[in-house]
Short mmCIF file of C-alpha atoms in Angstrom, two decimals:
data_model
loop_
_atom_site.label_atom_id
_atom_site.label_comp_id
_atom_site.label_asym_id
_atom_site.label_seq_id
_atom_site.Cartn_x
_atom_site.Cartn_y
_atom_site.Cartn_z
CA UNK Y 1 -20.67 -11.18 27.11
CA UNK Y 2 -20.36 -7.45 28.03
CA UNK Y 3 -22.74 -4.82 27.05
CA UNK Y 4 -20.67 -3.53 24.47
CA UNK Y 5 -20.05 -6.68 22.22
CA UNK Y 6 -23.56 -7.87 22.60
CA UNK Y 7 -25.62 -4.90 21.43
CA UNK Y 8 -23.00 -5.17 18.02
CA UNK Y 9 -23.66 -7.43 15.34
CA UNK Y 10 -20.94 -9.22 13.48
CA UNK Y 11 -20.26 -6.08 11.28
CA UNK Y 12 -20.45 -3.75 13.44
CA UNK Y 13 -23.53 -2.67 13.34
CA UNK Y 14 -26.40 -1.58 16.14
CA UNK Y 15 -28.29 -4.91 16.96
CA UNK Y 16 -29.37 -3.53 20.43
CA UNK Y 17 -28.90 -0.60 22.46
CA UNK Y 18 -27.66 -1.02 26.01
CA UNK Y 19 -24.72 1.52 26.35
CA UNK Y 20 -23.12 4.35 25.11
CA UNK Y 21 -19.74 2.47 26.34
CA UNK Y 22 -17.88 1.05 23.47
CA UNK Y 23 -19.66 2.57 20.41
CA UNK Y 24 -16.91 3.79 17.80
CA UNK Y 25 -16.95 7.71 17.24
CA UNK Y 26 -18.66 6.81 13.58
CA UNK Y 27 -21.21 5.01 15.15
CA UNK Y 28 -22.55 7.49 17.62
CA UNK Y 29 -22.14 10.17 14.40
CA UNK Y 30 -24.38 8.04 12.44
CA UNK Y 31 -26.98 7.95 14.91
CA UNK Y 32 -26.83 11.62 15.30
CA UNK Y 33 -26.77 12.11 11.42
CA UNK Y 34 -29.92 9.60 11.10
CA UNK Y 35 -31.65 11.46 14.05
CA UNK Y 36 -31.06 14.67 12.19
CA UNK Y 37 -32.84 13.30 8.94
CA UNK Y 38 -35.89 11.86 11.19
CA UNK Y 39 -36.28 15.56 12.63
CA UNK Y 40 -37.73 16.52 9.30
CA UNK Y 41 -40.51 13.89 9.34
CA UNK Y 42 -42.40 16.62 11.75
CA UNK Y 43 -42.56 18.86 9.27
CA UNK Y 44 -44.70 16.49 7.12
CA UNK Y 45 -47.99 17.00 7.07
CA UNK Y 46 -48.50 13.03 7.88
CA UNK Y 47 -45.70 12.98 10.33
CA UNK Y 48 -44.64 9.35 10.01
CA UNK Y 49 -42.56 7.36 8.19
CA UNK Y 50 -43.42 3.33 7.18
CA UNK Y 51 -40.13 2.30 8.18
CA UNK Y 52 -41.47 -0.35 11.33
CA UNK Y 53 -44.52 -0.69 9.70
CA UNK Y 54 -46.07 -4.11 10.46
CA UNK Y 55 -43.61 -4.24 13.58
CA UNK Y 56 -44.54 -4.65 17.31
CA UNK Y 57 -42.48 -2.62 19.87
CA UNK Y 58 -43.29 -3.37 23.83
CA UNK Y 59 -42.23 -0.60 26.29
CA UNK Y 60 -41.59 -2.51 29.34
CA UNK Y 61 -41.16 -0.08 31.85
CA UNK Y 62 -40.54 -1.43 35.69
CA UNK Y 63 -40.20 2.16 36.65
CA UNK Y 64 -42.12 5.25 35.81
CA UNK Y 65 -41.42 7.61 33.33
CA UNK Y 66 -43.72 9.90 31.42
CA UNK Y 67 -41.02 11.58 29.38
CA UNK Y 68 -39.03 8.84 28.41
CA UNK Y 69 -41.98 6.27 27.81
CA UNK Y 70 -43.90 9.10 25.91
CA UNK Y 71 -41.38 10.18 23.29
CA UNK Y 72 -40.59 6.22 22.75
CA UNK Y 73 -44.36 5.74 22.15
CA UNK Y 74 -44.23 8.76 19.94
CA UNK Y 75 -40.76 7.68 17.88
CA UNK Y 76 -42.52 4.09 17.78
CA UNK Y 77 -45.48 5.39 15.90
CA UNK Y 78 -43.47 8.08 13.73
CA UNK Y 79 -41.88 4.77 12.31
CA UNK Y 80 -45.65 3.32 11.86
CA UNK Y 81 -44.42 0.58 14.25
CA UNK Y 82 -47.69 -0.98 16.59
CA UNK Y 83 -46.85 0.10 20.20
CA UNK Y 84 -48.05 -1.78 23.42
CA UNK Y 85 -47.04 0.19 26.75
CA UNK Y 86 -46.80 -2.27 29.63
CA UNK Y 87 -45.84 -0.55 33.22
CA UNK Y 88 -44.73 -3.20 35.56
CA UNK Y 89 -44.63 -2.00 39.23
CA UNK Y 90 -41.68 -2.78 41.09
CA UNK Y 91 -42.03 -6.16 41.90
CA UNK Y 92 -41.32 -9.08 44.13
CA UNK Y 93 -37.36 -10.65 44.96
CA UNK Y 94 -37.97 -13.34 42.22
CA UNK Y 95 -37.30 -10.55 39.63
CA UNK Y 96 -34.89 -13.00 37.35
CA UNK Y 97 -37.67 -15.39 37.19
CA UNK Y 98 -40.33 -12.95 36.82
CA UNK Y 99 -38.57 -10.89 34.74
CA UNK Y 100 -38.50 -13.64 31.70
CA UNK Y 101 -41.56 -14.96 32.35
CA UNK Y 102 -42.92 -11.98 31.11
CA UNK Y 103 -40.25 -11.83 28.39
CA UNK Y 104 -41.61 -15.09 27.50
CA UNK Y 105 -45.04 -14.36 27.40
CA UNK Y 106 -44.56 -11.14 24.90
CA UNK Y 107 -42.50 -12.87 22.76
CA UNK Y 108 -45.00 -15.55 21.97
CA UNK Y 109 -46.92 -12.30 21.05
CA UNK Y 110 -44.39 -11.62 18.29
CA UNK Y 111 -43.31 -9.04 19.59
CA UNK Y 112 -40.11 -7.16 17.50
CA UNK Y 113 -38.65 -5.12 19.70
CA UNK Y 114 -38.45 -4.05 23.63
CA UNK Y 115 -37.47 -0.76 25.35
CA UNK Y 116 -37.07 -1.39 28.78
CA UNK Y 117 -36.85 0.76 31.73
CA UNK Y 118 -35.80 -1.25 35.29
CA UNK Y 119 -34.27 0.08 38.37
CA UNK Y 120 -31.97 -2.49 38.39
CA UNK Y 121 -28.63 -2.05 36.85
CA UNK Y 122 -28.19 -4.73 33.81
CA UNK Y 123 -31.69 -5.16 33.47
CA UNK Y 124 -31.96 -4.62 29.92
CA UNK Y 125 -28.53 -6.44 29.19
CA UNK Y 126 -30.29 -9.40 31.00
CA UNK Y 127 -33.36 -9.34 28.81
CA UNK Y 128 -30.95 -8.74 25.55
CA UNK Y 129 -29.03 -12.12 26.36
CA UNK Y 130 -32.48 -14.11 26.40
CA UNK Y 131 -34.40 -12.58 23.55
CA UNK Y 132 -34.93 -14.53 20.35
CA UNK Y 133 -32.65 -13.77 17.66
CA UNK Y 134 -35.02 -11.32 15.70
CA UNK Y 135 -35.78 -9.28 18.64
CA UNK Y 136 -34.06 -6.03 19.63
CA UNK Y 137 -33.65 -4.60 22.95
CA UNK Y 138 -33.38 -0.95 23.48
CA UNK Y 139 -32.19 0.34 27.10
CA UNK Y 140 -34.62 3.34 28.78
CA UNK Y 141 -32.74 3.32 31.42
CA UNK Y 142 -31.38 0.90 34.07
CA UNK Y 143 -30.99 1.13 37.47
CA UNK Y 144 -27.37 3.39 37.98
CA UNK Y 145 -25.83 1.85 35.05
CA UNK Y 146 -27.10 3.76 31.53
CA UNK Y 147 -29.53 5.93 30.04
CA UNK Y 148 -27.98 5.44 26.31
CA UNK Y 149 -30.89 7.12 24.52
CA UNK Y 150 -31.16 10.35 26.92
CA UNK Y 151 -27.26 10.97 26.47
CA UNK Y 152 -27.76 10.80 22.50
CA UNK Y 153 -30.43 13.28 22.37
CA UNK Y 154 -27.96 15.57 24.96
CA UNK Y 155 -25.43 14.87 22.41
CA UNK Y 156 -27.68 15.76 19.38
CA UNK Y 157 -28.70 19.00 21.32
CA UNK Y 158 -25.15 20.05 22.04
CA UNK Y 159 -24.64 19.68 18.70
CA UNK Y 160 -27.09 21.20 17.42
CA UNK Y 161 -26.68 24.39 19.74
CA UNK Y 162 -22.88 24.56 19.29
CA UNK Y 163 -21.70 22.70 16.21
CA UNK Y 164 -20.04 19.50 15.26
CA UNK Y 165 -16.53 20.05 17.00
CA UNK Y 166 -16.77 18.96 20.77
CA UNK Y 167 -13.17 19.64 20.99
CA UNK Y 168 -13.60 23.39 21.57
CA UNK Y 169 -16.19 22.78 24.37
CA UNK Y 170 -15.61 22.90 28.25
CA UNK Y 171 -19.16 21.02 29.56
CA UNK Y 172 -19.89 20.68 33.27
CA UNK Y 173 -22.14 17.69 34.46
CA UNK Y 174 -23.49 19.25 37.93
CA UNK Y 175 -25.54 17.34 40.85
CA UNK Y 176 -26.55 13.55 42.01
CA UNK Y 177 -23.57 12.04 39.72
CA UNK Y 178 -23.73 8.97 42.32
CA UNK Y 179 -27.20 8.25 41.56
CA UNK Y 180 -27.35 9.23 37.93
CA UNK Y 181 -27.37 6.93 34.87
CA UNK Y 182 -27.53 9.65 32.67
CA UNK Y 183 -24.46 11.10 33.95
CA UNK Y 184 -22.51 8.02 33.05
CA UNK Y 185 -23.92 7.76 30.09
CA UNK Y 186 -23.31 11.48 28.96
CA UNK Y 187 -19.75 10.99 29.84
CA UNK Y 188 -19.10 7.82 27.62
CA UNK Y 189 -20.92 9.87 24.84
CA UNK Y 190 -18.69 13.34 25.64
CA UNK Y 191 -15.28 10.93 25.85
CA UNK Y 192 -16.35 9.35 22.27
CA UNK Y 193 -16.71 12.20 20.68
CA UNK Y 194 -13.36 14.02 21.91
CA UNK Y 195 -14.93 16.67 23.97
CA UNK Y 196 -12.41 19.35 24.98
CA UNK Y 197 -13.03 18.86 28.85
CA UNK Y 198 -15.87 17.49 30.71
CA UNK Y 199 -16.00 18.34 34.57
CA UNK Y 200 -18.10 17.05 36.94
CA UNK Y 201 -19.44 19.13 39.60
CA UNK Y 202 -21.35 18.08 42.67
CA UNK Y 203 -20.97 17.88 46.85
CA UNK Y 204 -18.17 15.45 47.58
CA UNK Y 205 -21.13 12.78 49.13
CA UNK Y 206 -22.64 12.53 45.55
CA UNK Y 207 -19.59 11.84 43.48
CA UNK Y 208 -19.30 8.42 42.73
CA UNK Y 209 -15.65 7.03 43.61
CA UNK Y 210 -14.81 5.83 40.01
CA UNK Y 211 -15.46 9.34 39.12
CA UNK Y 212 -11.98 10.58 37.66
CA UNK Y 213 -10.87 7.18 36.51
CA UNK Y 214 -13.96 8.14 33.60
CA UNK Y 215 -11.67 10.89 32.63
CA UNK Y 216 -13.41 14.07 34.07
CA UNK Y 217 -12.22 16.77 36.45
CA UNK Y 218 -14.10 16.83 39.50
CA UNK Y 219 -14.97 19.69 41.59
CA UNK Y 220 -16.95 20.29 44.47
CA UNK Y 221 -17.15 23.68 44.75
CA UNK Y 222 -20.55 24.89 42.03
CA UNK Y 223 -18.85 28.51 41.26
CA UNK Y 224 -15.45 27.29 40.17
CA UNK Y 225 -17.24 24.38 38.42
CA UNK Y 226 -19.40 26.05 35.98
CA UNK Y 227 -16.63 29.10 35.50
CA UNK Y 228 -16.21 29.74 31.50
CA UNK Y 229 -18.04 26.44 31.02
CA UNK Y 230 -19.91 26.26 27.22
CA UNK Y 231 -22.43 23.84 28.39
CA UNK Y 232 -24.03 23.11 31.94
CA UNK Y 233 -25.86 19.62 32.20
CA UNK Y 234 -27.85 19.40 35.23
CA UNK Y 235 -29.00 16.36 36.52
CA UNK Y 236 -32.05 15.83 38.94
CA UNK Y 237 -31.56 15.36 42.51
CA UNK Y 238 -32.61 11.59 42.75
CA UNK Y 239 -34.90 11.64 45.51
CA UNK Y 240 -36.20 8.86 45.37
CA UNK Y 241 -33.08 6.69 44.93
CA UNK Y 242 -31.69 8.30 47.68
CA UNK Y 243 -31.06 6.85 50.93
CA UNK Y 244 -29.64 8.12 54.29
CA UNK Y 245 -28.46 11.14 54.89
CA UNK Y 246 -26.13 12.48 51.78
CA UNK Y 247 -27.72 15.92 51.79
CA UNK Y 248 -28.91 18.41 54.68
CA UNK Y 249 -31.66 19.28 53.19
CA UNK Y 250 -33.05 20.67 49.40
CA UNK Y 251 -33.03 23.74 50.69
CA UNK Y 252 -29.17 23.42 51.89
CA UNK Y 253 -28.55 21.89 48.29
CA UNK Y 254 -30.25 24.75 46.54
CA UNK Y 255 -27.86 27.22 48.45
CA UNK Y 256 -24.95 25.46 47.42
CA UNK Y 257 -25.52 23.48 43.84
CA UNK Y 258 -28.67 25.68 42.93
CA UNK Y 259 -28.38 27.23 39.26
CA UNK Y 260 -29.03 30.58 39.57
CA UNK Y 261 -29.21 33.62 37.19
CA UNK Y 262 -26.20 35.02 39.06
CA UNK Y 263 -23.77 31.84 39.11
CA UNK Y 264 -25.34 31.04 35.44
CA UNK Y 265 -23.19 35.03 34.77
CA UNK Y 266 -19.69 32.95 35.88
CA UNK Y 267 -19.69 30.21 32.47
CA UNK Y 268 -19.31 31.49 29.28
CA UNK Y 269 -21.80 34.17 27.80
CA UNK Y 270 -23.69 32.10 25.26
CA UNK Y 271 -23.64 29.24 27.61
CA UNK Y 272 -26.16 26.48 27.09
CA UNK Y 273 -28.49 25.17 30.26
CA UNK Y 274 -29.57 21.33 29.84
CA UNK Y 275 -31.57 19.11 32.03
CA UNK Y 276 -32.98 16.21 31.46
CA UNK Y 277 -36.23 16.55 33.01
CA UNK Y 278 -38.29 16.11 35.13
CA UNK Y 279 -36.50 19.61 37.08
CA UNK Y 280 -37.09 19.91 40.24
CA UNK Y 281 -37.51 23.86 40.57
CA UNK Y 282 -36.22 25.60 43.47
CA UNK Y 283 -33.99 22.75 43.80
CA UNK Y 284 -31.76 22.05 41.22
CA UNK Y 285 -32.21 25.39 39.81
CA UNK Y 286 -34.46 28.53 39.59
CA UNK Y 287 -37.51 28.91 37.09
CA UNK Y 288 -35.96 32.22 35.56
CA UNK Y 289 -33.02 29.95 34.43
CA UNK Y 290 -35.31 26.79 33.54
CA UNK Y 291 -37.49 29.05 31.25
CA UNK Y 292 -34.39 31.73 30.32
CA UNK Y 293 -32.97 32.21 26.88
CA UNK Y 294 -29.88 29.80 27.82
CA UNK Y 295 -31.94 26.90 28.43
CA UNK Y 296 -32.60 24.15 25.68
CA UNK Y 297 -34.57 22.03 27.96
CA UNK Y 298 -37.79 21.93 25.92
CA UNK Y 299 -35.44 20.98 22.68
CA UNK Y 300 -34.16 18.09 24.44
CA UNK Y 301 -37.49 16.89 24.59
CA UNK Y 302 -38.13 17.59 20.98
CA UNK Y 303 -34.80 16.07 19.73
CA UNK Y 304 -35.72 12.90 22.02
CA UNK Y 305 -38.27 11.86 19.67
CA UNK Y 306 -35.70 12.15 16.33
CA UNK Y 307 -32.75 10.53 18.32
CA UNK Y 308 -35.19 7.18 19.36
CA UNK Y 309 -36.56 6.85 15.93
CA UNK Y 310 -32.74 6.61 14.66
CA UNK Y 311 -31.91 4.48 17.57
CA UNK Y 312 -34.83 1.78 17.09
CA UNK Y 313 -34.56 1.79 13.32
CA UNK Y 314 -30.99 1.26 12.97
CA UNK Y 315 -31.40 -1.68 15.47
CA UNK Y 316 -34.76 -3.14 13.84
CA UNK Y 317 -32.95 -2.59 10.26
CA UNK Y 318 -29.95 -4.72 11.02
CA UNK Y 319 -31.58 -7.73 11.57
CA UNK Y 320 -31.48 -9.07 8.03
CA UNK Y 321 -28.81 -10.32 5.93
CA UNK Y 322 -27.30 -8.11 3.53
CA UNK Y 323 -28.65 -8.19 0.25
CA UNK Y 324 -29.37 -6.01 -2.90
CA UNK Y 325 -30.55 -2.73 -3.00
CA UNK Y 326 -33.10 -1.80 -5.41
CA UNK Y 327 -32.99 0.81 -8.19
CA UNK E 1 -18.41 6.61 -24.08
CA UNK E 2 -20.29 6.71 -27.15
CA UNK E 3 -22.25 9.77 -28.29
CA UNK E 4 -25.62 9.09 -27.03
CA UNK E 5 -24.51 9.15 -23.50
CA UNK E 6 -23.43 12.56 -23.47
CA UNK E 7 -25.52 13.73 -20.41
CA UNK E 8 -25.90 17.52 -21.72
CA UNK E 9 -27.52 16.25 -25.02
CA UNK E 10 -29.64 14.15 -23.36
CA UNK E 11 -30.63 17.04 -20.76
CA UNK E 12 -31.17 19.11 -23.60
CA UNK E 13 -33.59 16.98 -25.12
CA UNK E 14 -35.18 16.35 -21.87
CA UNK E 15 -35.73 20.05 -20.97
CA UNK E 16 -37.13 20.49 -24.74
CA UNK E 17 -40.01 17.44 -23.82
CA UNK E 18 -40.39 19.00 -20.38
CA UNK E 19 -41.61 22.50 -21.76
CA UNK E 20 -44.10 20.90 -24.10
CA UNK E 21 -45.24 18.72 -21.18
CA UNK E 22 -45.96 21.96 -19.28
CA UNK E 23 -47.57 23.77 -22.10
CA UNK E 24 -49.60 20.87 -23.35
CA UNK E 25 -50.92 19.75 -19.92
CA UNK E 26 -50.85 23.54 -18.43
CA UNK E 27 -49.12 22.87 -15.48
CA UNK E 28 -49.06 26.26 -13.79
CA UNK E 29 -46.16 27.05 -11.49
CA UNK E 30 -44.76 23.69 -11.42
CA UNK E 31 -42.27 22.40 -8.72
CA UNK E 32 -39.53 20.21 -9.56
CA UNK E 33 -37.98 17.33 -7.15
CA UNK E 34 -35.20 15.28 -7.49
CA UNK E 35 -34.55 12.23 -6.12
CA UNK E 36 -31.26 11.61 -3.85
CA UNK E 37 -28.56 11.48 -5.17
CA UNK E 38 -28.56 11.18 -9.36
CA UNK E 39 -31.45 12.37 -9.56
CA UNK E 40 -30.75 15.87 -7.38
CA UNK E 41 -28.20 16.15 -10.32
CA UNK E 42 -29.95 15.96 -13.33
CA UNK E 43 -32.91 17.99 -11.58
CA UNK E 44 -30.76 20.95 -10.94
CA UNK E 45 -29.64 21.15 -14.33
CA UNK E 46 -33.16 21.02 -15.99
CA UNK E 47 -34.60 23.50 -12.81
CA UNK E 48 -31.69 25.84 -14.29
CA UNK E 49 -32.33 25.06 -18.33
CA UNK E 50 -36.30 25.07 -18.15
CA UNK E 51 -35.64 28.27 -15.59
CA UNK E 52 -38.50 27.31 -13.32
CA UNK E 53 -39.72 29.79 -10.29
CA UNK E 54 -40.23 27.47 -7.50
CA UNK E 55 -37.17 26.22 -5.47
CA UNK E 56 -35.72 22.94 -6.07
CA UNK E 57 -36.64 20.24 -3.99
CA UNK E 58 -35.07 16.89 -3.17
CA UNK E 59 -36.28 13.68 -1.49
CA UNK E 60 -34.36 11.26 0.12
CA UNK E 61 -36.43 7.75 -0.39
CA UNK E 62 -34.49 6.06 2.39
CA UNK E 63 -37.29 5.63 5.06
CA UNK E 64 -39.57 5.09 2.48
CA UNK E 65 -37.92 1.48 0.71
CA UNK E 66 -39.48 -1.62 0.66
CA UNK E 67 -36.22 -3.68 1.22
CA UNK E 68 -35.68 -1.64 4.71
CA UNK E 69 -35.93 -4.88 6.70
CA UNK E 70 -33.32 -6.86 4.35
CA UNK E 71 -30.83 -4.32 4.07
CA UNK E 72 -30.97 -1.88 7.09
CA UNK E 73 -30.54 1.76 7.32
CA UNK E 74 -28.55 3.86 5.12
CA UNK E 75 -26.34 5.93 7.49
CA UNK E 76 -25.95 8.77 4.72
CA UNK E 77 -29.76 9.56 4.65
CA UNK E 78 -30.10 13.68 3.83
CA UNK E 79 -33.13 15.09 5.39
CA UNK E 80 -35.99 15.66 2.35
CA UNK E 81 -36.26 19.08 1.65
CA UNK E 82 -39.53 20.57 -0.15
CA UNK E 83 -39.30 24.45 0.13
CA UNK E 84 -42.84 24.70 -1.25
CA UNK E 85 -46.53 23.69 -0.36
CA UNK E 86 -47.07 20.34 -1.96
CA UNK E 87 -51.19 20.98 -1.83
CA UNK E 88 -52.58 21.29 -5.28
CA UNK E 89 -48.62 21.69 -6.66
CA UNK E 90 -47.91 20.17 -9.92
CA UNK E 91 -44.92 18.11 -9.52
CA UNK E 92 -41.85 17.09 -11.75
CA UNK E 93 -39.92 14.29 -10.18
CA UNK E 94 -37.00 13.60 -11.23
CA UNK E 95 -34.37 10.89 -11.07
CA UNK E 96 -31.21 9.50 -12.99
CA UNK E 97 -32.27 5.80 -13.76
CA UNK E 98 -35.75 3.99 -14.22
CA UNK E 99 -35.08 0.77 -13.49
CA UNK E 100 -37.55 -1.56 -11.17
CA UNK E 101 -39.89 1.06 -10.35
CA UNK E 102 -39.33 0.95 -6.40
CA UNK E 103 -37.48 3.71 -5.67
CA UNK E 104 -40.41 5.92 -7.53
CA UNK E 105 -43.18 3.59 -5.65
CA UNK E 106 -41.52 5.23 -2.45
CA UNK E 107 -40.48 8.58 -3.54
CA UNK E 108 -44.39 9.09 -4.29
CA UNK E 109 -45.59 7.73 -0.92
CA UNK E 110 -43.46 10.17 0.72
CA UNK E 111 -44.55 12.50 -1.37
CA UNK E 112 -47.94 11.95 -0.30
CA UNK E 113 -47.08 12.25 3.13
CA UNK E 114 -46.18 15.96 2.43
CA UNK E 115 -49.59 16.59 0.73
CA UNK E 116 -52.07 15.92 -2.06
CA UNK E 117 -50.37 17.73 -5.19
CA UNK E 118 -52.23 18.47 -8.22
CA UNK E 119 -50.49 16.13 -10.54
CA UNK E 120 -46.94 14.45 -10.63
CA UNK E 121 -44.99 13.53 -13.98
CA UNK E 122 -41.80 11.59 -14.31
CA UNK E 123 -38.61 12.56 -15.88
CA UNK E 124 -35.59 10.30 -15.83
CA UNK E 125 -32.64 10.69 -17.42
CA UNK E 126 -32.40 6.59 -18.74
CA UNK E 127 -34.94 4.27 -18.80
CA UNK E 128 -33.43 0.71 -18.69
CA UNK E 129 -35.64 -2.29 -18.68
CA UNK E 130 -36.32 -4.37 -15.90
CA UNK E 131 -39.70 -2.57 -14.45
CA UNK E 132 -41.21 -4.72 -11.37
CA UNK E 133 -43.76 -2.18 -11.14
CA UNK E 134 -46.54 -0.72 -13.46
CA UNK E 135 -44.53 2.85 -13.39
CA UNK E 136 -43.72 4.87 -16.50
CA UNK E 137 -41.68 8.04 -16.88
CA UNK E 138 -43.28 11.16 -19.03
CA UNK E 139 -40.28 12.55 -20.20
CA UNK E 140 -37.57 9.94 -20.70
CA UNK E 141 -33.71 10.93 -21.94
CA UNK E 142 -32.47 8.03 -23.38
CA UNK E 143 -33.79 4.36 -23.35
CA UNK E 144 -31.40 1.59 -22.87
CA UNK E 145 -31.80 -2.37 -23.07
CA UNK E 146 -29.42 -3.73 -20.77
CA UNK E 147 -29.44 -7.20 -19.84
CA UNK E 148 -29.61 -8.66 -16.30
CA UNK E 149 -26.53 -8.15 -14.30
CA UNK E 150 -25.68 -4.92 -16.42
CA UNK E 151 -25.84 -1.52 -14.85
CA UNK E 152 -25.87 2.08 -15.71
CA UNK E 153 -24.77 4.66 -13.17
CA UNK E 154 -24.52 8.01 -13.16
CA UNK E 155 -21.72 9.57 -11.63
CA UNK E 156 -21.20 13.05 -10.86
CA UNK E 157 -21.87 15.68 -9.60
CA UNK E 158 -19.31 17.28 -11.87
CA UNK E 159 -19.18 16.66 -15.06
CA UNK E 160 -22.22 14.29 -15.20
CA UNK E 161 -21.45 10.82 -16.80
CA UNK E 162 -23.37 7.67 -17.40
CA UNK E 163 -21.13 4.34 -17.27
CA UNK E 164 -22.21 1.54 -18.55
CA UNK E 165 -21.10 -1.61 -16.02
CA UNK E 166 -21.12 -5.31 -17.74
CA UNK E 167 -20.55 -8.36 -16.13
CA UNK E 168 -17.08 -9.39 -16.05
#
């Protein structure tokens, strides 16, 4: 069963959230709308709603993360769920078996949802295939494959800033596409939302071979790539995932692909600059840009909570059979 | 449609009851809050009839329902909007049909997550039997004795009409 089939139930609703690929535009829009409603929860005196009261959510992180884990944790807590954080260091070669053992142990503690981050592509999918029927799995990033909640919060941010019509937008994704699960999920989401033009901009060595098949325009020159764009989505240089000499040096990278105020002037005057964090200042972008008026980087973090609340509650709410509503 | 179901007449009667309630209980500067969707329609009209100063609020209780794990998320959830400070405020909560009382239970819980109101009054267009919780309205447009399987539904927003649905 592929990811797209595994994550939906028979009624076409979310059961797990593993990938953006294969989602309908309606469902993507539903997630964004639901997130919009949840963003109001922060205005309450009591910043939580009782939706997932009594549910237990485990953040199963096999790879370091601060922002993603804490926003998942906050999202779960604002839904009144109980949260357990498990940071499991990258382990030995017997990963498959270890992973299942870990899972069985946690299931025995009656966990209702796993948020999984793993350095290997397909890890969340693997876990989703093996969990009990009542358990949901949310992909918090797997290898180079997908980071669907990040892409959703990026879409949420674009929609907030630019409005709901993605068709009129020209969007550039800039940086280390080769190692980026974020970019892959962003491209799927932008395609589903019918974005006007999606460009990927990077040195030849950091563009995956199948880039063109994803329906994007490839640019190897930064200046050309960001000319007249509405949105620039920067990626983090995945230093820890890089093996071998893909780049001459970080200094050289910044000289060619670093986002400076001067380069930003090539884009549309009202361009929006995004970054999934954490930023390598002076490598991917200048501090003046990161902290400047076009940047929505901190808004992205805030939006991440509402979007994760939406995905978690939608996946968790679809467990049961349909029944009568109350009046 | 029998004459008793004329919504405008019911709204006038409710407005009169509310005026009495507000003066008797000395509810200074009360704020009205409608529950999505029908309750907001009713509240909009009552708010206008009473000429209240505090802007109208609206609640979507989807995140507070007790049947979430059974029926899941309604994708058309609208954000709740309470454009005033709830603390020490007299609240008039408005819904279209009072049935089991569970919606009101959820609305009360949500209101308290915004603060501590001075008091909450409940006004409903229709009070039908079938209560499952100890909740009653202070102001009622019309009482209806409906059997199991019978439903009354407010359609709107323009015009507002009450539809009685009986099992075929």
